[in-house]
mmCIF file of C-alpha atoms in Angstrom:
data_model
loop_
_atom_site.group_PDB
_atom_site.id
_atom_site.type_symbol
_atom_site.label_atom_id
_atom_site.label_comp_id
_atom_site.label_asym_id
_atom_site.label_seq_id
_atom_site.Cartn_x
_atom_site.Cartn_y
_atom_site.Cartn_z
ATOM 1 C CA UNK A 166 111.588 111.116 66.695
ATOM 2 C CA UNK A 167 115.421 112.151 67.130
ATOM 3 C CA UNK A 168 116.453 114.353 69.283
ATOM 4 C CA UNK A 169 119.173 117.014 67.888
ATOM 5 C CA UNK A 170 121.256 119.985 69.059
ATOM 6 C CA UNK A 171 121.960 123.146 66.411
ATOM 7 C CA UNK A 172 124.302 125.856 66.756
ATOM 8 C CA UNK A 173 123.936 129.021 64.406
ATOM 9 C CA UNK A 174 126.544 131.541 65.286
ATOM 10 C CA UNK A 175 126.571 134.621 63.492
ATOM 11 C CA UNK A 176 128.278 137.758 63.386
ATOM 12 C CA UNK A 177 126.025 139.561 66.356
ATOM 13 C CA UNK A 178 124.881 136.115 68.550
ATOM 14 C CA UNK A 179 125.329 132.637 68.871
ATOM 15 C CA UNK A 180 121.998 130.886 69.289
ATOM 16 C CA UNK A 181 121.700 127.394 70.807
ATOM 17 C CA UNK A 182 118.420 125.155 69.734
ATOM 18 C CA UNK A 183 118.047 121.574 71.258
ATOM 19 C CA UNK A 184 114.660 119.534 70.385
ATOM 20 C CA UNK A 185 112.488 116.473 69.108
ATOM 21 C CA UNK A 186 112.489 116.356 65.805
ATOM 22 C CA UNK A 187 109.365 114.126 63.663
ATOM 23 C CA UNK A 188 109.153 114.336 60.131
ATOM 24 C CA UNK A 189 106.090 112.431 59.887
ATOM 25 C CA UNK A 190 104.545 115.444 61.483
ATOM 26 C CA UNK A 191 106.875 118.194 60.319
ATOM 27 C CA UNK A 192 106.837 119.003 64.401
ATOM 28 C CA UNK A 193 109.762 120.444 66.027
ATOM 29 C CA UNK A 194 109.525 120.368 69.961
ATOM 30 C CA UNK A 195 111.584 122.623 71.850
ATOM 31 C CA UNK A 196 113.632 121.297 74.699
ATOM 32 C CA UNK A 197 116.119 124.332 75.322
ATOM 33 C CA UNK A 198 115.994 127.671 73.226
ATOM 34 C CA UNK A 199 118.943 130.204 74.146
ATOM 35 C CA UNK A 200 120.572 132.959 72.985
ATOM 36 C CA UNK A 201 123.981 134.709 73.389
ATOM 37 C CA UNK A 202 125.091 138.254 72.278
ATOM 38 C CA UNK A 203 129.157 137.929 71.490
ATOM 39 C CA UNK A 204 129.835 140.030 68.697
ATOM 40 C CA UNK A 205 132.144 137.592 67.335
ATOM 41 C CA UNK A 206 131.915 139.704 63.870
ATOM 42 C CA UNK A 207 133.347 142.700 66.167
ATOM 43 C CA UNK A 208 135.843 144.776 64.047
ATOM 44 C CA UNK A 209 136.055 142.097 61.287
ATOM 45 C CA UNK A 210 135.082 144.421 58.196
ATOM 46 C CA UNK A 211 137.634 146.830 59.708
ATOM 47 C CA UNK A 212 140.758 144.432 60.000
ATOM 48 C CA UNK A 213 139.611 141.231 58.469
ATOM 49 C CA UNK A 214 140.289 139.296 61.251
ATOM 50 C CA UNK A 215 138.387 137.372 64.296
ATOM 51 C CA UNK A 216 139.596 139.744 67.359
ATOM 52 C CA UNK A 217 140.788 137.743 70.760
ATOM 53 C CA UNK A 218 138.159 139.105 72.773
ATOM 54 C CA UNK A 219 135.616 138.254 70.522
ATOM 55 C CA UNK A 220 137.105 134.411 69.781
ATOM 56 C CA UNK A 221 136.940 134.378 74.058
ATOM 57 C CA UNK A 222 132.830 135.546 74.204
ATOM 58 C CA UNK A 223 132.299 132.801 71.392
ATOM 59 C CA UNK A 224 133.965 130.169 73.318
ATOM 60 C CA UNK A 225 132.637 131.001 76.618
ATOM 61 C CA UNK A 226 129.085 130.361 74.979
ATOM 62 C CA UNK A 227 130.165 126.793 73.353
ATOM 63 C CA UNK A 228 131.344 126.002 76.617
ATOM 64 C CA UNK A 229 127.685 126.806 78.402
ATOM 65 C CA UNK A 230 126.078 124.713 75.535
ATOM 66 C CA UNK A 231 128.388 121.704 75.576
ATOM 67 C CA UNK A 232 126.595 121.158 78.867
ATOM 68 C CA UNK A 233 123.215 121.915 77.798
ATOM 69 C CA UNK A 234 123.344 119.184 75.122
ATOM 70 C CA UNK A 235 124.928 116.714 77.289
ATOM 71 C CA UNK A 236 122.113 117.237 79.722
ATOM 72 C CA UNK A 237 119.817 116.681 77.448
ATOM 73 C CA UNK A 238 121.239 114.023 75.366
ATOM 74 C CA UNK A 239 120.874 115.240 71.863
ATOM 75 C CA UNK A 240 121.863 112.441 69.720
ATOM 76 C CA UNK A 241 123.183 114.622 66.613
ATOM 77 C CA UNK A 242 125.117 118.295 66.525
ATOM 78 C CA UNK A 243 125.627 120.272 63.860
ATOM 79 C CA UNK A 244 127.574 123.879 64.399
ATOM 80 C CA UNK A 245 126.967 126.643 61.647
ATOM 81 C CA UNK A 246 129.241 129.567 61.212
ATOM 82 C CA UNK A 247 128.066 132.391 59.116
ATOM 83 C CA UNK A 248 128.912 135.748 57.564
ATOM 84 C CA UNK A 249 131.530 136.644 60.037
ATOM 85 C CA UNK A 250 133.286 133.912 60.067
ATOM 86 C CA UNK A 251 133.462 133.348 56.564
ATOM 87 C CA UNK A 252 134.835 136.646 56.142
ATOM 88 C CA UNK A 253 137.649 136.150 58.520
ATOM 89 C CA UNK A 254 141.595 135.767 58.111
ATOM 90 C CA UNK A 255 142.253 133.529 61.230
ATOM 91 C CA UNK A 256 139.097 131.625 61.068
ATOM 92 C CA UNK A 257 140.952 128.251 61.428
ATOM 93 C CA UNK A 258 140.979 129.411 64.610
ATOM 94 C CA UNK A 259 137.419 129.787 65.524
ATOM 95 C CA UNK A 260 137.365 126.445 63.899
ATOM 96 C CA UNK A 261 139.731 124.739 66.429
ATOM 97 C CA UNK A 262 138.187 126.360 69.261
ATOM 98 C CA UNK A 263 134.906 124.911 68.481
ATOM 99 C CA UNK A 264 136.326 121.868 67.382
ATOM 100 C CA UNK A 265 138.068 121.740 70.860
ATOM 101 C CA UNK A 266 134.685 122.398 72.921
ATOM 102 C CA UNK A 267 131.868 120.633 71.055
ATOM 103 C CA UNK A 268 133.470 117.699 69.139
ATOM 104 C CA UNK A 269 132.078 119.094 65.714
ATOM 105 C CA UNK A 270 133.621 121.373 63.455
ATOM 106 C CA UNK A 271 131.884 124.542 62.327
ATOM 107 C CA UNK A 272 130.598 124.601 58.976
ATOM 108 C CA UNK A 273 131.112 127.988 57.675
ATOM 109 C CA UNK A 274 128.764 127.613 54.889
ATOM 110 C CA UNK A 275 127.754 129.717 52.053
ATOM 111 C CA UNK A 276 125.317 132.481 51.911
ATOM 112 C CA UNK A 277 122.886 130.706 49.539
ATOM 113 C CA UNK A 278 123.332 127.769 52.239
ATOM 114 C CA UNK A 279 122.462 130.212 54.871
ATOM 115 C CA UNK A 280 119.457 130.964 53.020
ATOM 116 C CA UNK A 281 118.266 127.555 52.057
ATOM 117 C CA UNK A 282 118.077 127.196 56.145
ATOM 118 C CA UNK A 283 116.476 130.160 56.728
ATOM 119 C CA UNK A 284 113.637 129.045 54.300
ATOM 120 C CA UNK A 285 112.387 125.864 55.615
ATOM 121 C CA UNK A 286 112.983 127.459 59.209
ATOM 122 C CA UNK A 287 110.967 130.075 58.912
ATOM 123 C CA UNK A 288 107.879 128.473 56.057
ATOM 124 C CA UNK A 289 107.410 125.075 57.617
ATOM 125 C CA UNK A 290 104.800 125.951 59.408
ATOM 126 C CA UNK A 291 103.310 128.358 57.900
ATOM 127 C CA UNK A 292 100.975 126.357 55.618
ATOM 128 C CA UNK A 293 97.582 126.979 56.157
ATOM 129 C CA UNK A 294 98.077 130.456 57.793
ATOM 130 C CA UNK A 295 95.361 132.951 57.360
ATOM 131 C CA UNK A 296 96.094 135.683 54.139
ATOM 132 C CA UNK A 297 99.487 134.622 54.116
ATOM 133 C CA UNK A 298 99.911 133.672 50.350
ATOM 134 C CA UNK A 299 102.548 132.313 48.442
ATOM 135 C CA UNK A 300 105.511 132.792 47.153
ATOM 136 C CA UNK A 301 106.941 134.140 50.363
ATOM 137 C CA UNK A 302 110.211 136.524 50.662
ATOM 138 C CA UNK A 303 112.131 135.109 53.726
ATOM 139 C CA UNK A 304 114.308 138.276 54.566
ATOM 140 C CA UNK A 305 117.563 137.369 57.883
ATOM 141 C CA UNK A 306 118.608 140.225 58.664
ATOM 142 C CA UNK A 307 122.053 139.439 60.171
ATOM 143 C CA UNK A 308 125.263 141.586 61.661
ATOM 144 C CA UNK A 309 127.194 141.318 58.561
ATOM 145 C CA UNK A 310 124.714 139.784 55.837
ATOM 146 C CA UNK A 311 121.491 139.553 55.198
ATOM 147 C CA UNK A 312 119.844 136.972 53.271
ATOM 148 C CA UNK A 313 116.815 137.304 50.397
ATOM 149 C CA UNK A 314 114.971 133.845 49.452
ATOM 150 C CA UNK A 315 111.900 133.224 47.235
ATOM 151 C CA UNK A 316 110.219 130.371 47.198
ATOM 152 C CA UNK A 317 106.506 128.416 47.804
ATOM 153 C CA UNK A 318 107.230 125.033 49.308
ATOM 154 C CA UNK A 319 111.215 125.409 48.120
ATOM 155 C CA UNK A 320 113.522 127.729 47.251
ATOM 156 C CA UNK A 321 112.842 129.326 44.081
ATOM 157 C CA UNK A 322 116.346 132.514 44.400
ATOM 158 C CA UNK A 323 118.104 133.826 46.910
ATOM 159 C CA UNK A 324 120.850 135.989 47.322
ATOM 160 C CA UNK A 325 123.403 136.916 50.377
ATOM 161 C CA UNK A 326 124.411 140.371 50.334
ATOM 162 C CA UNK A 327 126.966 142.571 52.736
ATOM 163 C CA UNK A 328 124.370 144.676 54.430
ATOM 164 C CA UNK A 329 123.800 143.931 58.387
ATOM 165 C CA UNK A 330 123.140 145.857 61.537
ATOM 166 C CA UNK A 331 126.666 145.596 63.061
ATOM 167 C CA UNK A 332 128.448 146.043 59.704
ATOM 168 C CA UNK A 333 126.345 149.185 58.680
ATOM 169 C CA UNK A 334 126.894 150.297 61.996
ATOM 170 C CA UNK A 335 130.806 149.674 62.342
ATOM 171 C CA UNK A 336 131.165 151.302 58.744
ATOM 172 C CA UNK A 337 129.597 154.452 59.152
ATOM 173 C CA UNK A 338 128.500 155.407 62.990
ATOM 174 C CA UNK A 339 131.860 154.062 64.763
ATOM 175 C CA UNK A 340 134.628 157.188 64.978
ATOM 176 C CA UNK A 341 137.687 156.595 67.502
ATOM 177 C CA UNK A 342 135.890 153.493 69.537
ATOM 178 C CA UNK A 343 132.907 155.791 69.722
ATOM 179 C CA UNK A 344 129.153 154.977 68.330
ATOM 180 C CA UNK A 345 127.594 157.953 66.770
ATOM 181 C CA UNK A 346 125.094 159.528 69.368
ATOM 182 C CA UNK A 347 122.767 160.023 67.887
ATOM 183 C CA UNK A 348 123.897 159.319 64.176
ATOM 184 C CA UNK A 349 123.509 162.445 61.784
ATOM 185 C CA UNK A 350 121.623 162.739 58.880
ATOM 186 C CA UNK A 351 124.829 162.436 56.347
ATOM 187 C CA UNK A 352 125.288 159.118 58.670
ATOM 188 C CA UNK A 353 121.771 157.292 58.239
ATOM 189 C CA UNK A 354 121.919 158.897 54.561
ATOM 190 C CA UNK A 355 125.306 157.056 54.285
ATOM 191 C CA UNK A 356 123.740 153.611 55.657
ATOM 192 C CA UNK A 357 121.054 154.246 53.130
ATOM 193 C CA UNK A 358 123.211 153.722 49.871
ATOM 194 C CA UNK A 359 124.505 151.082 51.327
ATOM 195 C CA UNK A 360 121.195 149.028 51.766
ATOM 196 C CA UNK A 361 119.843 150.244 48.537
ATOM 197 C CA UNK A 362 122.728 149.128 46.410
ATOM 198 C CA UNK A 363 122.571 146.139 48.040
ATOM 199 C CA UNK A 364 118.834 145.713 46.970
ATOM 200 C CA UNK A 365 119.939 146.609 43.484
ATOM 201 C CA UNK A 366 122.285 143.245 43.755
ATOM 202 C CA UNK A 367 119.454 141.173 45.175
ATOM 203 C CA UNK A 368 117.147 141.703 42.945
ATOM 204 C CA UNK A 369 119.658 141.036 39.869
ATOM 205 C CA UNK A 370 118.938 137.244 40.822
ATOM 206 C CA UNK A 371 116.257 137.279 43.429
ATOM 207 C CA UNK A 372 112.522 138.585 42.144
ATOM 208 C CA UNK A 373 111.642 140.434 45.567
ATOM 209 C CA UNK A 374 109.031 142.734 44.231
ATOM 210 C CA UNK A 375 106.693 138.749 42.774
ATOM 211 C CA UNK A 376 106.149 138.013 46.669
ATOM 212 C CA UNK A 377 102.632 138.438 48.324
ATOM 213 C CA UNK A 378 104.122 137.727 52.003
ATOM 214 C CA UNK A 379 107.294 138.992 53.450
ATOM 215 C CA UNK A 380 108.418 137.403 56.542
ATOM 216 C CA UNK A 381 110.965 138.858 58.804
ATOM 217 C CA UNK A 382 113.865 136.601 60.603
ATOM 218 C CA UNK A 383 116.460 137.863 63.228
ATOM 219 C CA UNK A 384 116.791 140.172 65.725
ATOM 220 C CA UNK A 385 116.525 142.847 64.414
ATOM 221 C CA UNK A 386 113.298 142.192 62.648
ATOM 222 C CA UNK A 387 111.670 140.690 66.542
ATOM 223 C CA UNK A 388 113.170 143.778 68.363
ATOM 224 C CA UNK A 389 110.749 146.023 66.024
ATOM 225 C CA UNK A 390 108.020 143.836 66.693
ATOM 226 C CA UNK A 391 108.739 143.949 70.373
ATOM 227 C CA UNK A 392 108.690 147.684 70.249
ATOM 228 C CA UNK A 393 105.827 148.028 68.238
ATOM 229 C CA UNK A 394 103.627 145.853 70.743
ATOM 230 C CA UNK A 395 105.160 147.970 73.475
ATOM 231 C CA UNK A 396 106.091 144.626 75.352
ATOM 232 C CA UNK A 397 107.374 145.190 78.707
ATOM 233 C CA UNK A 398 110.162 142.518 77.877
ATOM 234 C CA UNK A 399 110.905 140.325 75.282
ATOM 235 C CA UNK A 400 108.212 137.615 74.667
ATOM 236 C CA UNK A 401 108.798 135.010 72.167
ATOM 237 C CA UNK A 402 105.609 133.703 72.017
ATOM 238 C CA UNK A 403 103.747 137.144 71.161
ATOM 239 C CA UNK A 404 106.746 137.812 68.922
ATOM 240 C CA UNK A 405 106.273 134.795 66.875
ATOM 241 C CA UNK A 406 103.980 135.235 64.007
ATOM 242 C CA UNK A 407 102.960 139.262 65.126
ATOM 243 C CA UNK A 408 102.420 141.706 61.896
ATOM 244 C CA UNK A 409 104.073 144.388 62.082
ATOM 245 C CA UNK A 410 102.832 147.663 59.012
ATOM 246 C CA UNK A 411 105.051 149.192 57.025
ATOM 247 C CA UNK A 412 104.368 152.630 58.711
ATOM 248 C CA UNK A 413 104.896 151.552 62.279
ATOM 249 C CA UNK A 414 108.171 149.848 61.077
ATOM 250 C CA UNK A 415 108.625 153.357 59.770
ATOM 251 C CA UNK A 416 107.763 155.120 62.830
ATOM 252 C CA UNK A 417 109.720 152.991 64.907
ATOM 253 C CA UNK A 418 113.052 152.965 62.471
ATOM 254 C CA UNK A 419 113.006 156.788 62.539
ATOM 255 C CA UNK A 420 112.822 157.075 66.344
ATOM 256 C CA UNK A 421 115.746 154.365 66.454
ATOM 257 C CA UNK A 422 117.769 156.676 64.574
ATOM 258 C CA UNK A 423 117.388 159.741 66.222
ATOM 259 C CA UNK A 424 117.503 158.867 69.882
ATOM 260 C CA UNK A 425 120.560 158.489 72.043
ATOM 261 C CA UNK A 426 122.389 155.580 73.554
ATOM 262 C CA UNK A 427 120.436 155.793 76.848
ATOM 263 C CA UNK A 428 117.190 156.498 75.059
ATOM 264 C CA UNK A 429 117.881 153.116 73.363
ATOM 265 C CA UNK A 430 118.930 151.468 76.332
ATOM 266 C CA UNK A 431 115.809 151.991 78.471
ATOM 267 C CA UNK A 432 113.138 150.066 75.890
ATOM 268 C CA UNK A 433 112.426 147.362 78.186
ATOM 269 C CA UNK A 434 112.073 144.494 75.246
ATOM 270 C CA UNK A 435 115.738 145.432 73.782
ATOM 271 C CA UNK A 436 118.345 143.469 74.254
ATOM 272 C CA UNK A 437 121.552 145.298 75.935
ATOM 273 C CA UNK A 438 124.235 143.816 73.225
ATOM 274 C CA UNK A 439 122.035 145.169 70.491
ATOM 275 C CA UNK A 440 121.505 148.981 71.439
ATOM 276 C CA UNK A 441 123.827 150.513 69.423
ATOM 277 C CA UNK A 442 123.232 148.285 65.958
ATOM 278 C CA UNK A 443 119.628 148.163 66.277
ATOM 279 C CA UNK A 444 118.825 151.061 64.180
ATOM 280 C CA UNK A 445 120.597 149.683 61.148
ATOM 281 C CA UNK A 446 119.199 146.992 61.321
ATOM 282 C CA UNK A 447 115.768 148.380 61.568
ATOM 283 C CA UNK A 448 116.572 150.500 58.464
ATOM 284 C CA UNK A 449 117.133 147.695 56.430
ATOM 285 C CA UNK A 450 114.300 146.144 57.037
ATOM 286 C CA UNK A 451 112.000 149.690 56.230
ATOM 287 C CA UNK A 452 113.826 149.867 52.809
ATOM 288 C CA UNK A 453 112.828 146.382 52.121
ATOM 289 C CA UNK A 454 109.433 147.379 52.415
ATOM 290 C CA UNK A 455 109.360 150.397 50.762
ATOM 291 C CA UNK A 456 111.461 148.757 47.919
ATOM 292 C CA UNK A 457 108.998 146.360 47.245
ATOM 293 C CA UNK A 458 106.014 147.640 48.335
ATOM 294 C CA UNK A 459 105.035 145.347 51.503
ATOM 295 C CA UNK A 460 102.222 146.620 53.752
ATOM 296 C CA UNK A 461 103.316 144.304 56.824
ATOM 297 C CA UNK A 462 105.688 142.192 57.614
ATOM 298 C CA UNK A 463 104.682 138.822 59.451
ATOM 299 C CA UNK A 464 107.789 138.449 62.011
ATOM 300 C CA UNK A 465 108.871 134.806 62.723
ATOM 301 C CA UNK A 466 111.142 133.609 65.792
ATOM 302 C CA UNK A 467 111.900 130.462 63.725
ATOM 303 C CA UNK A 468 114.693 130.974 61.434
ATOM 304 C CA UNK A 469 118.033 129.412 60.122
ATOM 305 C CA UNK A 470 118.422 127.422 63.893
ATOM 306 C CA UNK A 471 114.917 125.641 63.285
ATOM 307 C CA UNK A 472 116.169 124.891 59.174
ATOM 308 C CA UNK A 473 119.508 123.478 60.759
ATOM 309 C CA UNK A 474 117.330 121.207 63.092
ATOM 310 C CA UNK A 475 115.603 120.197 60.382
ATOM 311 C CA UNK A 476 118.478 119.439 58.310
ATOM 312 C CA UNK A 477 119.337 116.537 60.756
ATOM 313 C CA UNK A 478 116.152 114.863 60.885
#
């Protein structure tokens, strides 16, 4: 059994996972499980750069973590930086900020790396699951990427493409500081394009359409399963392995779209720092479905954190 500590910041959150790991088993036991909204990606596909405010939210979080994994005495760390920060101009100094707090550096890895963890995250225990037949599309739907993989017990293709909930929503519903409210119909038609020609890419490499099982990773994927089940706040553990249909991920993306900032803001199971990007997101995921033909998507809380544990054991 070791005990170890990962760190997945991306461009919406920074997420904190600390547990037992036994691969004899293949059991991960969570100690701590947290989550931080800091929008580090804010403004980045605008100016290319890591804004100060945003570099401040990140490092605030590292800070409350530091002390999480010294209480609990994880034994290894390992701090992964995604789309956001790969993206960035000043990114060295992210990297001497984390450097600073947590004694690691961040590895701002690749999108095919990214996906490779989001894999074995999100399949490991899924073995042995009722109608859920192989090969599996793994689909991490992030702020500024979102990641494709295909595989049975490994990877078989993925792809990273430029499609996420804050980018879409930065590029086309963001005028003058101001969110869209609600977005028009030119708007989510504009979003639209976006996520289909970013299918096209994915499936130049990655055969989406061969999958019998989609599963969903990311926020924006467990905030439509949260809604769908009408939860009266977020619960992970009724989250984790739900099914969500195709036409209630419809039903739900539509109603995203068309309500107001305050409509959005008073669902009980969304999260505050993802009101105004969780309608992109949400679209992605529908075209997805419709792309490929899915009837349901199986939603998983496990993800690129739990493949990044299991990288260390």
């Amino acid at each position: 059994m070791t005990r170890v500590a990962a760190i997945d910041c991306g461009t919406n959150s920074i997420r904190l996972l600390v547990a037992d790991a036994d691969p004899a088993t293949g059991e991960l036991t969570d100690l701590d499980r947290r989550m931080t909204i800091v929008r580090l990606g804010q403004g980045v596909d605008r100016t290319g750069r890591l804004a100060p405010e945003a570099l401040e939210r990140t490092f605030a979080a590292c800070r409350e973590y530091a002390e999480v994994i010294k209480e609990h005495g994880a034994e290894r760390l390992r701090f992964v930086a995604t789309s956001a920060s790969r993206d960035a101009e000043n990114r060295e100094e992210f990297v001497r900020g984390v450097l600073d707090i947590l004694g690691v550096e961040p590895e701002v890895i690749t999108g095919d790396q990214e996906a490779e963890f989001s894999f074995t995250g999100a399949t490991k225990e899924l073995t042995g699951c009722a109608g859920l037949a192989r090969p599996y599309l793994v689909v991490d739907i992030g702020g500024g990427s979102t990641e494709f993989v295909v595989g049975d017990d490994h990877v078989r293709a993925a792809r990273s493409v430029d499609v996420g909930c804050v980018r879409m929503t930065e590029r086309h519903l963001v005028h003058g500081g101001e969110v869209s409210d609600p977005p028009t119909e030119d708007e989510i038609a504009a979003i639209r394009a976006d996520i289909e020609a970013a299918l096209d890419l994915a499936e130049q490499s990655v055969p989406l359409r061969e999958a019998h099982t989609l599963v969903g990773l990311a926020g924006s994927v467990t905030t439509v399963s949260a809604i769908a089940q009408e939860l009266p706040a977020y619960d992970s553990a009724r989250i984790h392995h739900s099914r969500v249909s195709r036409d209630r991920v419809r039903e739900i993306t539509e109603r995203l779209l068309r309500s107001t900032h305050a409509e959005r803001a008073a669902i009980p199971s969304l999260h505050p720092g993802r009101v105004d990007v969780i309608g992109a997101g949400a679209l992605v995921l529908l075209a997805l479905m419709e792309r490929i033909g899915a009837e349901e998507v199986v939603v998983s809380e496990h993800d690129i954190l739990d493949g990044i544990a299991w990288s260390l054991a």
